[in-house]
Coordinates of C-alpha atoms and ligand atoms in Angstrom, one line a residue:
M185 CA -29.6 -125.6 66.9
P186 CA -31.1 -122.7 64.8
D187 CA -34.8 -122.0 65.5
P188 CA -36.9 -121.1 62.4
K189 CA -39.2 -119.0 64.6
A190 CA -36.5 -117.1 66.3
F191 CA -37.8 -113.9 64.8
L192 CA -41.0 -114.5 66.8
T193 CA -39.5 -115.5 70.1
T194 CA -36.0 -113.7 70.3
P195 CA -36.0 -109.9 70.9
R196 CA -33.5 -107.7 69.2
R197 CA -30.4 -107.0 71.2
Q198 CA -27.6 -104.7 70.1
R199 CA -24.0 -104.5 71.1
E200 CA -23.5 -103.0 74.4
R201 CA -21.8 -99.7 74.9
R202 CA -19.6 -98.7 77.8
D203 CA -20.9 -96.2 80.3
P204 CA -21.3 -92.8 78.6
Q205 CA -19.5 -90.9 81.4
A206 CA -16.7 -93.4 81.6
R207 CA -16.2 -93.1 77.8
L208 CA -15.4 -89.4 78.2
D209 CA -12.2 -90.4 80.1
D210 CA -10.5 -91.9 77.1
R211 CA -10.7 -91.9 73.3
R212 CA -11.2 -95.6 72.9
E213 CA -14.2 -97.0 71.0
V214 CA -17.6 -96.7 72.7
Y215 CA -18.4 -100.4 72.5
R216 CA -17.6 -102.9 75.3
P217 CA -15.1 -105.4 73.8
G218 CA -16.5 -108.9 73.5
A219 CA -20.0 -107.7 74.3
L220 CA -21.4 -109.3 71.1
L221 CA -20.2 -112.9 71.9
P222 CA -23.0 -114.2 74.0
I223 CA -25.9 -112.9 72.0
I224 CA -24.7 -113.0 68.3
N225 CA -25.8 -116.4 67.2
Q226 CA -29.4 -115.9 68.5
Q227 CA -29.5 -112.4 66.9
A228 CA -28.4 -113.8 63.5
D229 CA -31.0 -116.6 63.9
R230 CA -33.7 -113.8 63.9
C231 CA -33.1 -113.5 60.1
M232 CA -36.0 -114.9 58.3
D233 CA -33.9 -115.6 55.2
C234 CA -36.5 -113.9 53.0
G235 CA -36.9 -115.1 49.4
L236 CA -36.4 -111.4 48.3
P237 CA -33.9 -109.9 50.7
F238 CA -34.5 -106.1 50.8
C239 CA -31.6 -105.7 53.1
H240 CA -29.2 -107.0 50.4
H241 CA -30.5 -104.5 47.9
A242 CA -30.5 -101.6 50.3
C243 CA -26.7 -102.2 51.0
P244 CA -24.7 -100.4 48.2
L245 CA -22.2 -103.2 48.4
G246 CA -24.9 -105.8 47.8
N247 CA -23.7 -107.7 50.9
L248 CA -25.1 -111.2 51.1
I249 CA -26.7 -110.6 54.4
P250 CA -29.2 -113.6 54.7
D251 CA -26.3 -115.9 53.8
W252 CA -24.1 -114.8 56.4
N253 CA -26.8 -114.6 59.1
V254 CA -27.7 -118.2 58.4
L255 CA -24.1 -119.3 58.6
V256 CA -23.5 -117.3 61.8
A257 CA -26.6 -118.8 63.4
D258 CA -25.1 -122.2 62.5
D259 CA -21.6 -121.2 63.9
H260 CA -20.0 -121.5 60.5
W261 CA -17.8 -118.4 61.0
R262 CA -15.2 -119.0 58.4
R263 CA -17.8 -119.5 55.7
A264 CA -19.6 -116.5 56.8
A265 CA -16.3 -114.5 56.6
A266 CA -15.7 -115.8 53.0
R267 CA -19.3 -114.5 52.0
L268 CA -18.8 -111.2 53.7
L269 CA -15.3 -110.5 52.3
A270 CA -16.5 -111.5 48.7
T271 CA -18.5 -108.1 48.6
N272 CA -16.9 -105.8 51.2
N273 CA -13.2 -105.0 51.4
F274 CA -13.5 -103.3 54.8
P275 CA -16.3 -104.7 56.9
E276 CA -14.4 -103.7 60.0
F277 CA -15.1 -100.1 59.0
T278 CA -18.8 -100.5 57.9
G279 CA -19.6 -102.7 60.8
R280 CA -18.6 -99.9 63.1
L281 CA -19.5 -96.7 61.1
C282 CA -22.3 -97.5 58.6
P283 CA -25.8 -96.1 59.4
A284 CA -27.1 -99.4 58.2
P285 CA -29.7 -98.7 55.6
C286 CA -30.0 -102.5 55.4
E287 CA -31.6 -102.6 58.7
S288 CA -34.2 -100.0 57.7
A289 CA -35.0 -102.3 54.8
C290 CA -35.1 -105.6 56.7
V291 CA -38.5 -107.2 56.2
L292 CA -38.8 -107.7 59.9
A293 CA -38.7 -103.9 60.3
I294 CA -42.2 -103.7 58.7
D295 CA -43.8 -104.5 62.0
A296 CA -41.0 -105.6 64.4
D297 CA -37.4 -104.7 65.2
A298 CA -34.9 -105.3 62.4
V299 CA -32.2 -108.0 62.6
T300 CA -29.0 -106.4 64.0
I301 CA -27.2 -106.8 60.7
K302 CA -24.4 -104.3 61.3
N303 CA -23.5 -105.9 64.6
I304 CA -23.3 -109.3 62.9
E305 CA -21.2 -107.9 60.2
L306 CA -18.8 -106.5 62.6
E307 CA -18.5 -109.7 64.6
I308 CA -17.8 -111.7 61.5
A309 CA -15.2 -109.1 60.4
D310 CA -13.4 -109.0 63.8
R311 CA -13.4 -112.8 64.1
A312 CA -12.1 -113.1 60.6
W313 CA -9.0 -111.0 61.6
E314 CA -8.5 -112.9 64.8
S315 CA -8.9 -116.3 63.3
G316 CA -6.7 -115.5 60.3
A317 CA -9.6 -115.9 57.8
D318 CA -8.8 -112.4 56.4
Q319 CA -5.4 -113.1 54.9
P320 CA -3.5 -111.0 52.2
K321 CA -4.5 -112.2 48.8
P322 CA -1.6 -111.2 46.5
P323 CA -2.3 -111.8 42.8
D324 CA -1.3 -115.1 41.1
R325 CA 0.3 -113.2 38.2
M326 CA 1.0 -109.7 37.2
T327 CA -0.6 -108.0 34.2
G328 CA 2.2 -105.5 33.6
F329 CA -0.3 -102.6 33.7
R330 CA 0.5 -99.7 36.1
V331 CA -2.4 -97.8 37.9
A332 CA -2.2 -94.7 40.0
V333 CA -4.9 -94.1 42.6
I334 CA -5.1 -90.5 43.9
G335 CA -6.5 -90.2 47.4
S336 CA -6.4 -92.9 50.2
G337 CA -9.9 -92.6 51.7
P338 CA -12.1 -95.7 51.6
A339 CA -12.9 -95.3 47.9
G340 CA -9.2 -95.0 46.9
L341 CA -8.2 -97.9 49.2
A342 CA -11.0 -100.2 47.9
A343 CA -10.1 -99.4 44.3
A344 CA -6.5 -100.0 45.0
Q345 CA -7.1 -103.3 46.8
Q346 CA -9.2 -104.7 44.0
L347 CA -6.8 -103.5 41.3
T348 CA -3.8 -105.0 43.1
R349 CA -5.6 -108.3 43.6
A350 CA -6.3 -108.3 39.9
G351 CA -2.6 -108.2 39.1
H352 CA -2.2 -104.5 38.3
T353 CA 0.8 -102.7 39.8
T354 CA -1.0 -100.1 41.9
T355 CA 0.3 -97.1 43.8
V356 CA -1.8 -94.8 46.1
Y357 CA -0.8 -91.1 46.0
E358 CA -1.9 -89.3 49.2
R359 CA -1.2 -85.7 49.9
A360 CA -1.4 -86.1 53.7
D361 CA 1.3 -87.5 55.8
R362 CA -0.8 -90.6 56.7
I363 CA -3.0 -92.8 54.7
G364 CA -6.8 -93.1 55.3
G365 CA -8.6 -90.0 54.2
L366 CA -11.6 -89.2 56.5
L367 CA -11.1 -92.6 58.2
R368 CA -7.8 -91.1 59.5
Y369 CA -8.3 -87.3 60.0
G370 CA -12.1 -87.0 60.0
I371 CA -13.7 -89.7 62.1
P372 CA -12.5 -89.7 65.7
P373 CA -10.8 -92.7 67.4
F374 CA -13.8 -93.2 69.7
R375 CA -15.7 -94.4 66.7
L376 CA -12.8 -96.1 64.8
E377 CA -9.5 -96.9 66.6
K378 CA -6.8 -96.3 64.1
H379 CA -4.9 -99.6 64.7
R380 CA -7.8 -101.1 62.7
L381 CA -6.8 -98.9 59.8
E382 CA -3.1 -99.8 60.2
R383 CA -4.0 -103.5 60.2
R384 CA -5.8 -103.2 56.9
L385 CA -3.0 -101.2 55.3
A386 CA -0.4 -103.7 56.3
Q387 CA -2.5 -106.3 54.6
M388 CA -2.7 -104.1 51.5
R389 CA 1.2 -103.7 51.5
A390 CA 1.6 -107.4 51.9
E391 CA -0.5 -107.9 48.7
G392 CA 1.6 -105.4 46.8
T393 CA -0.2 -102.1 46.9
G394 CA 2.3 -99.2 47.0
F395 CA 1.8 -96.1 49.0
R396 CA 3.2 -92.6 48.6
T397 CA 2.3 -90.1 51.3
G398 CA 3.0 -86.3 51.1
A399 CA 2.2 -86.6 47.4
A400 CA -0.1 -83.8 46.5
V401 CA -1.1 -84.5 42.9
G402 CA -1.6 -81.3 41.0
D403 CA 1.3 -79.4 42.6
D404 CA 4.1 -78.3 40.4
D405 CA 6.4 -81.2 41.4
L406 CA 3.7 -83.8 40.7
P407 CA 1.3 -82.6 37.9
A408 CA -1.6 -84.9 37.2
D409 CA -0.9 -85.0 33.5
R410 CA 2.5 -86.3 34.1
L411 CA 1.3 -88.8 36.5
R412 CA -1.2 -90.0 33.8
E413 CA 1.7 -90.4 31.3
R414 CA 3.6 -92.6 33.7
H415 CA 0.6 -94.9 34.3
D416 CA -1.8 -97.0 32.1
A417 CA -4.8 -95.7 34.1
V418 CA -5.5 -93.3 36.9
V419 CA -8.4 -93.3 39.6
I420 CA -9.1 -90.0 41.1
A421 CA -10.6 -90.6 44.7
I422 CA -9.8 -87.1 46.3
G423 CA -13.0 -86.9 48.3
A424 CA -15.4 -83.9 48.6
T425 CA -14.0 -81.8 51.4
A426 CA -14.6 -78.3 50.3
C427 CA -16.2 -77.0 53.4
R428 CA -19.4 -74.8 53.3
D429 CA -19.0 -71.5 55.1
L430 CA -21.3 -69.0 56.7
A431 CA -20.8 -65.4 55.3
L432 CA -22.3 -63.7 58.3
P433 CA -21.4 -60.7 60.3
G434 CA -18.6 -61.5 62.7
R435 CA -17.5 -64.7 60.7
E436 CA -13.8 -63.4 60.9
A437 CA -13.9 -63.4 64.8
D438 CA -11.1 -65.3 66.6
G439 CA -12.8 -68.4 67.7
V440 CA -14.9 -69.3 64.7
H441 CA -13.5 -72.4 62.9
Q442 CA -14.3 -75.0 60.4
A443 CA -15.2 -78.3 62.1
M444 CA -12.8 -80.2 59.9
T445 CA -9.9 -78.0 61.1
Y446 CA -11.0 -78.8 64.6
L447 CA -11.4 -82.6 64.0
T448 CA -8.1 -82.9 62.0
L449 CA -6.1 -81.3 64.9
A450 CA -7.9 -83.5 67.5
N451 CA -7.0 -86.7 65.4
R452 CA -3.5 -85.5 64.9
T453 CA -3.1 -85.0 68.6
D454 CA -4.2 -88.6 69.1
E455 CA -1.7 -89.7 66.6
G456 CA 1.1 -88.0 68.8
D457 CA 1.7 -85.0 66.6
H458 CA 0.8 -82.5 69.4
P459 CA 0.9 -83.0 73.2
V460 CA -2.5 -81.2 73.4
S461 CA -4.6 -80.1 70.5
P462 CA -3.8 -76.5 69.3
L463 CA -7.5 -76.0 69.0
S464 CA -9.0 -77.5 72.2
A465 CA -12.5 -77.0 73.5
E466 CA -11.2 -77.4 77.0
G467 CA -13.0 -75.0 79.4
R468 CA -14.7 -73.2 76.6
S469 CA -18.4 -72.6 75.7
V470 CA -18.8 -74.3 72.3
V471 CA -21.5 -73.9 69.7
I472 CA -21.6 -76.4 66.9
V473 CA -23.4 -75.2 63.8
G474 CA -24.8 -78.2 61.9
G475 CA -26.7 -81.4 62.3
G476 CA -24.8 -84.2 60.6
D477 CA -22.1 -86.7 61.4
T478 CA -19.3 -84.0 61.4
A479 CA -21.3 -82.1 64.1
A480 CA -21.8 -85.1 66.3
D481 CA -18.1 -86.0 65.9
C482 CA -17.3 -82.4 67.1
L483 CA -19.7 -82.8 70.1
G484 CA -18.1 -86.1 71.3
T485 CA -14.6 -84.6 70.8
A486 CA -15.4 -81.4 72.7
L487 CA -17.0 -83.4 75.6
R488 CA -13.7 -85.5 75.8
Q489 CA -11.7 -82.3 75.8
R490 CA -13.7 -81.1 78.9
A491 CA -15.6 -78.2 77.3
A492 CA -17.5 -76.1 79.8
A493 CA -20.7 -76.2 77.7
V494 CA -21.7 -77.5 74.3
T495 CA -24.8 -76.6 72.2
Q496 CA -25.5 -78.0 68.7
L497 CA -27.6 -76.0 66.3
D498 CA -29.7 -77.8 63.7
I499 CA -31.7 -75.7 61.2
N500 CA -34.1 -78.6 60.6
P501 CA -37.1 -79.3 62.8
R502 CA -36.6 -82.2 65.2
P503 CA -37.4 -85.4 63.2
P504 CA -40.2 -87.6 64.3
H505 CA -39.4 -90.8 66.4
D506 CA -41.2 -93.0 63.8
R507 CA -41.2 -93.1 60.0
A508 CA -43.1 -90.3 58.4
D509 CA -45.7 -91.2 55.7
D510 CA -43.5 -90.0 52.9
Q511 CA -40.6 -92.3 54.0
P512 CA -42.2 -95.7 54.1
W513 CA -40.4 -99.1 54.5
P514 CA -37.9 -100.0 53.0
V515 CA -36.2 -96.6 52.7
H516 CA -33.8 -95.4 55.2
P517 CA -35.9 -92.8 57.1
K518 CA -35.0 -89.5 58.8
V519 CA -36.0 -90.1 62.3
Y520 CA -34.8 -88.8 65.7
R521 CA -31.6 -90.4 66.4
V522 CA -29.4 -90.3 69.5
T523 CA -25.8 -90.8 68.5
T524 CA -23.2 -92.0 70.9
S525 CA -22.0 -88.4 71.2
H526 CA -25.5 -87.1 72.0
E527 CA -25.8 -89.9 74.5
E528 CA -22.6 -88.7 76.3
A529 CA -24.1 -85.2 76.3
G530 CA -27.1 -86.4 78.1
A531 CA -29.6 -87.0 75.3
P532 CA -32.4 -87.8 75.0
V533 CA -33.2 -86.4 78.5
A534 CA -30.9 -83.4 78.1
D535 CA -30.4 -83.1 74.3
P536 CA -27.7 -80.6 73.5
R537 CA -29.4 -79.9 70.1
V538 CA -31.4 -76.9 69.4
F539 CA -33.6 -77.7 66.4
T540 CA -35.0 -75.1 63.9
A541 CA -32.2 -72.8 64.8
T542 CA -30.7 -70.6 62.2
T543 CA -27.5 -68.6 62.7
V544 CA -27.6 -64.9 62.1
G545 CA -24.2 -63.7 63.2
F546 CA -21.3 -63.9 65.6
E547 CA -20.7 -61.4 68.4
T548 CA -17.2 -60.3 69.5
D549 CA -15.9 -59.0 72.8
G550 CA -14.5 -55.8 71.2
R551 CA -11.1 -57.3 70.9
G552 CA -11.9 -59.6 67.9
H553 CA -12.5 -62.7 70.1
L554 CA -15.8 -64.5 69.8
A555 CA -18.3 -63.8 72.6
G556 CA -21.5 -65.3 71.4
V557 CA -23.4 -66.8 68.5
R558 CA -26.6 -65.0 67.4
I559 CA -29.3 -67.3 66.5
A560 CA -33.1 -67.2 65.7
S561 CA -35.7 -69.7 65.1
A562 CA -36.0 -70.9 61.5
A563 CA -39.4 -70.6 59.9
P564 CA -40.5 -74.1 58.9
G565 CA -40.0 -74.6 55.3
D566 CA -38.0 -71.6 54.4
R567 CA -35.3 -71.6 57.0
H568 CA -35.3 -67.8 57.3
P569 CA -35.1 -66.2 60.8
T570 CA -38.6 -65.7 62.4
P571 CA -38.8 -62.0 63.5
G572 CA -38.7 -61.6 67.2
T573 CA -37.0 -64.9 68.0
E574 CA -33.3 -63.6 67.9
R575 CA -31.2 -64.4 70.9
T576 CA -27.5 -64.9 71.7
L577 CA -25.8 -68.1 72.9
P578 CA -22.6 -67.3 74.9
A579 CA -19.7 -68.9 73.1
D580 CA -15.9 -68.6 72.8
L581 CA -15.6 -71.4 70.3
A582 CA -17.9 -71.9 67.3
L583 CA -17.4 -74.9 64.9
L584 CA -18.9 -74.8 61.4
A585 CA -20.2 -78.2 60.3
L586 CA -22.3 -77.2 57.4
G587 CA -21.5 -79.9 54.9
F588 CA -19.4 -80.0 51.8
S589 CA -19.6 -78.7 48.3
G590 CA -17.5 -81.2 46.2
P591 CA -13.8 -81.6 45.8
E592 CA -11.5 -78.7 46.9
R593 CA -11.3 -76.2 44.0
E594 CA -7.6 -75.5 44.8
N595 CA -6.9 -78.9 43.6
R596 CA -5.3 -78.5 40.1
I597 CA -5.9 -82.0 39.0
A598 CA -9.1 -81.2 37.0
E599 CA -7.4 -78.3 35.3
Q600 CA -4.4 -80.2 34.3
L601 CA -6.4 -83.2 32.9
G602 CA -9.0 -81.0 31.3
L603 CA -11.8 -82.3 33.5
T604 CA -15.1 -80.5 34.3
H605 CA -17.3 -80.2 37.4
D606 CA -21.0 -80.9 37.4
A607 CA -23.7 -78.6 38.7
R608 CA -23.1 -79.8 42.3
G609 CA -19.3 -79.2 42.1
N610 CA -18.3 -82.8 41.8
L611 CA -16.0 -84.2 39.1
T612 CA -18.0 -85.1 36.0
R613 CA -17.9 -88.8 34.9
D614 CA -20.0 -91.2 32.9
E615 CA -22.0 -94.2 34.1
E616 CA -18.8 -96.3 34.0
F617 CA -16.8 -93.8 36.3
A618 CA -14.8 -92.6 33.3
T619 CA -14.0 -89.0 32.7
S620 CA -13.5 -87.2 29.4
A621 CA -9.6 -87.8 29.8
D622 CA -8.7 -91.2 28.3
G623 CA -7.9 -93.8 31.1
V624 CA -8.9 -91.3 33.9
F625 CA -11.7 -92.5 36.3
V626 CA -13.3 -90.9 39.3
A627 CA -14.5 -92.8 42.5
G628 CA -16.0 -91.9 45.8
D629 CA -17.2 -88.6 47.1
A630 CA -15.2 -86.7 44.4
G631 CA -17.8 -87.9 41.9
R632 CA -20.9 -88.6 44.2
G633 CA -20.5 -85.8 46.6
Q634 CA -20.1 -86.2 50.4
S635 CA -21.6 -89.5 51.1
L636 CA -21.0 -92.7 53.2
I637 CA -18.1 -95.1 53.7
V638 CA -20.3 -98.0 52.3
W639 CA -20.9 -96.0 49.1
A640 CA -17.2 -95.0 48.9
I641 CA -16.3 -98.7 49.1
A642 CA -18.8 -99.6 46.4
E643 CA -17.6 -96.9 44.2
G644 CA -14.0 -98.0 44.6
R645 CA -14.9 -101.6 43.8
S646 CA -16.9 -100.6 40.7
A647 CA -14.4 -98.0 39.4
A648 CA -11.8 -100.8 39.8
A649 CA -13.8 -103.1 37.6
A650 CA -14.2 -100.2 35.0
V651 CA -10.4 -99.7 35.0
D652 CA -9.8 -103.5 34.7
R653 CA -12.2 -103.6 31.7
Y654 CA -10.4 -100.6 30.1
L655 CA -6.9 -102.1 30.5
R656 CA -7.7 -105.7 29.5
G657 CA -10.4 -104.7 26.9
G658 CA -13.8 -106.5 26.9
T659 CA -15.1 -108.0 30.1
A660 CA -13.7 -107.7 33.5
D661 CA -13.6 -110.3 36.3
L662 CA -14.0 -107.8 39.0
P663 CA -17.4 -107.2 40.6
A664 CA -19.2 -103.8 40.1
P665 CA -21.9 -103.5 42.8
I666 CA -23.1 -100.0 41.6
T667 CA -23.0 -97.6 38.6
A668 CA -21.9 -94.0 39.0
T669 CA -25.6 -92.9 39.1
S670 CA -26.9 -95.5 41.6
R671 CA -28.7 -93.9 44.4
A672 CA -30.0 -95.1 47.8
L673 CA -33.6 -96.4 47.9
H674 CA -35.8 -93.3 48.2
A675 CA -39.5 -92.6 48.5
Y676 CA -41.4 -90.2 46.3
V677 CA -45.0 -89.1 46.4
E678 CA -46.9 -89.8 43.2
E679 CA -49.3 -87.2 42.1
R680 CA -52.6 -88.3 43.5
R681 CA -54.3 -90.6 41.0
P682 CA -56.7 -93.5 41.2
V683 CA -54.8 -96.6 42.2
R684 CA -56.3 -98.7 39.4
A685 CA -54.9 -96.3 36.9
L686 CA -51.5 -96.3 38.6
G687 CA -51.5 -100.1 38.6
V688 CA -48.8 -100.5 41.3
P689 CA -49.5 -103.4 43.7
G690 CA -49.3 -102.2 47.2
A691 CA -49.9 -98.6 46.6
S692 CA -52.0 -97.1 49.3
P693 CA -55.6 -96.6 48.2
R694 CA -55.8 -93.6 50.6
T695 CA -52.8 -91.7 49.5
G696 CA -51.9 -93.3 46.1
R697 CA -48.3 -93.3 47.3
T698 CA -45.6 -95.8 46.3
W699 CA -41.9 -95.9 46.3
A700 CA -39.2 -96.6 43.7
C701 CA -35.7 -97.8 43.6
G702 CA -33.0 -95.2 43.3
R703 CA -31.0 -97.5 41.1
C704 CA -33.2 -97.0 38.1
G705 CA -34.6 -93.6 39.0
E706 CA -38.0 -94.4 37.3
S707 CA -41.0 -93.1 39.2
A708 CA -42.9 -96.3 38.7
C709 CA -40.7 -98.7 36.9
R710 CA -41.9 -101.7 35.2
A711 CA -40.4 -104.1 37.7
S712 CA -42.6 -102.4 40.3
R713 CA -45.6 -102.7 38.2
R714 CA -45.0 -106.4 37.8
G715 CA -44.8 -106.6 41.5
E716 CA -41.1 -107.4 41.7
G717 CA -40.7 -104.4 44.1
C718 CA -38.6 -102.2 41.8
L719 CA -35.6 -103.6 43.6
T720 CA -34.0 -105.8 41.0
R721 CA -30.4 -104.7 40.3
H722 CA -30.6 -102.4 37.3
Ligands
FAD1237 C1 -16.4 -86.0 60.3 C2 -17.0 -86.9 59.4 C3 -17.6 -88.0 59.9 C4 -18.2 -89.1 59.1 N1 -18.7 -90.1 59.7 C5 -19.2 -91.1 58.8 C6 -19.7 -92.2 59.4 O1 -19.9 -92.4 60.6 N2 -20.2 -93.2 58.6 C7 -20.2 -93.1 57.2 O2 -20.6 -94.0 56.5 N3 -19.5 -92.0 56.6 C8 -19.1 -91.0 57.4 N4 -18.6 -89.9 56.8 C9 -18.4 -89.8 55.3 C10 -17.3 -90.6 54.9 O3 -16.1 -90.4 55.7 C11 -17.0 -90.3 53.4 O4 -18.0 -90.4 52.6 C12 -15.8 -91.1 53.0 O5 -14.6 -91.0 53.6 C13 -15.4 -90.8 51.4 O6 -14.4 -91.5 51.0 P1 -13.5 -91.0 49.8 O7 -12.4 -92.0 49.7 O8 -14.3 -90.7 48.7 O9 -12.8 -89.6 50.2 P2 -12.0 -89.1 51.5 O10 -12.2 -90.1 52.8 O11 -12.4 -87.8 51.7 O12 -10.4 -89.2 51.1 C14 -9.9 -88.4 50.1 C15 -8.4 -88.4 50.2 O13 -7.9 -87.8 49.1 C16 -6.8 -87.1 49.4 N5 -6.5 -86.0 48.4 C17 -7.2 -84.9 48.2 N6 -6.6 -84.2 47.1 C18 -5.4 -84.9 46.8 C19 -4.4 -84.7 45.9 N7 -4.3 -83.6 45.2 N8 -3.4 -85.5 45.8 C20 -3.3 -86.6 46.7 N9 -4.3 -86.9 47.6 C21 -5.3 -86.0 47.7 C22 -7.1 -86.5 50.8 O14 -6.1 -86.0 51.5 C23 -7.9 -87.7 51.4 O15 -7.0 -88.5 52.1 C24 -18.0 -88.9 57.7 C25 -17.5 -87.7 57.1 C26 -16.9 -86.8 58.0 C27 -16.4 -85.5 57.4
SF4_1238 S1 -22.3 -102.2 54.8 FE1 -23.9 -100.9 55.9 S2 -25.7 -101.3 54.5 FE2 -24.2 -102.9 54.1 S3 -24.7 -104.7 55.3 FE3 -23.2 -103.5 56.4 S4 -24.3 -102.1 57.8 FE4 -25.7 -102.9 56.2

């Protein structure tokens, strides 16, 4: 029987992970199978079912979180699955991989521990597969329109599934030999076992989506303009995988590689393409340059390959344990996080990260092989080396995980369709995901820049709705959770002014600070002034 006061009496408990050292012996997911079952109903019961659910607004997909929490607490799993699958095509991916901005925005998180929303989502998703509640949904009738989706990451897959279900004949063109984008060749299996991807692809095939691998659109044998002529609409979802580099002395040394080269080979080895990875960290001293997801995935992979030592360099200062003043609830704050890879390396006790570390060069052994990475402490604020702090970390493998600068420029799709890039290197599109070329749309990282899976799925769904409107004319039936310019909830600091003049309920009398919704981009929008929390869908 659900307890209306469970949020007061039941402590937050998360899904248990396997022993960190035991995890290094295999590449299986880090979570203990079935670990959620005994606790999940009580955890869902902690949801207060708020009148204004900030979690729902913080989720780019607009997942109906309080609805499914209540249903799970009551053991209504099939109905919970129906609610979840109404807004999220791939909850088995987000339930494992999403950083859960919804939990940062949970009302309980104001002064207690947030509801374990992501864990609950995952349990609903996994049970839906096991119980047969997540069945293929082929269209009732075909529209006769043909759509090409270029790229098979989460954005392309979500767009394709929505368009197929709406009755359009949809084909996904992927240049790689396997479908999945970064879900396949970026994220390692210890965070997402690939049979989960295969299962979803089998469902999509059963619904009627076509897949063509080894199809590099833009190449001479498959030019984008010809593809456009053969289809009624095209969705470009080619990701943003142009890797940033470090133009530093010694960069050409043998042993300095892009992180994505390393991760792709490790994933290919797991797929059976190589007996051992052609670029293995085994027995090597590894330095990973970068502080994000990609760097953490390199760390977990290098530990599994039995590296002799691994150090990770982060140019930023170590984040605080708690929210900083300029990142108030309900934004997703930058705080000190220990990922599963860091846990395996011994964090937080022995954290392999060196913070405020800037790389100044690579040293070689005289025969062109990497021998060390030269680093210095970064001056706070300007990231430049502080004089007198230079030192060398011995290394014979350096992995560059410095982020991405938009879609790869070698891709000739833009040139062939007459598309332009914006100031950040992403493909230009309007609010409705449409480019300047008639019937050509852009979804996912290719338009937004390197982001998150949840945003990619939301982009795919919304771009599919835009395509559906374009094809049928007028209104579409498909849901569009975001626009192309929607952004995550973010904080900003108002110029210090008397609160009365600002007129924003809840602004701190001490700092005059408030926050605004990234969706409208207004500094103090009218909704906020009216006390609606600036969180209505714009
Ligand atoms: C190592 C790593 C770890 C990450 N971990 C997380 C995480 O834990 N959680 C999270 O939320 N996000 C994570 N991300 C980010 C997330 O993976 C991306 O935001 C998401 O995959 C973007 O989806 P997408 O469909 O836009 O592009 P992608 O997944 O990049 O897919 C693009 C696809 O287009 C194909 N393509 C490119 N050019 C062509 C062409 N000319 N013709 C045909 N096909 C083409 C590519 O081969 C690729 O398959 C991670 C990213 C990286 C790099
Ligand atoms: S997709 Fe991410 S933000 Fe949305 S409910 Fe799931 S964990 Fe939260």
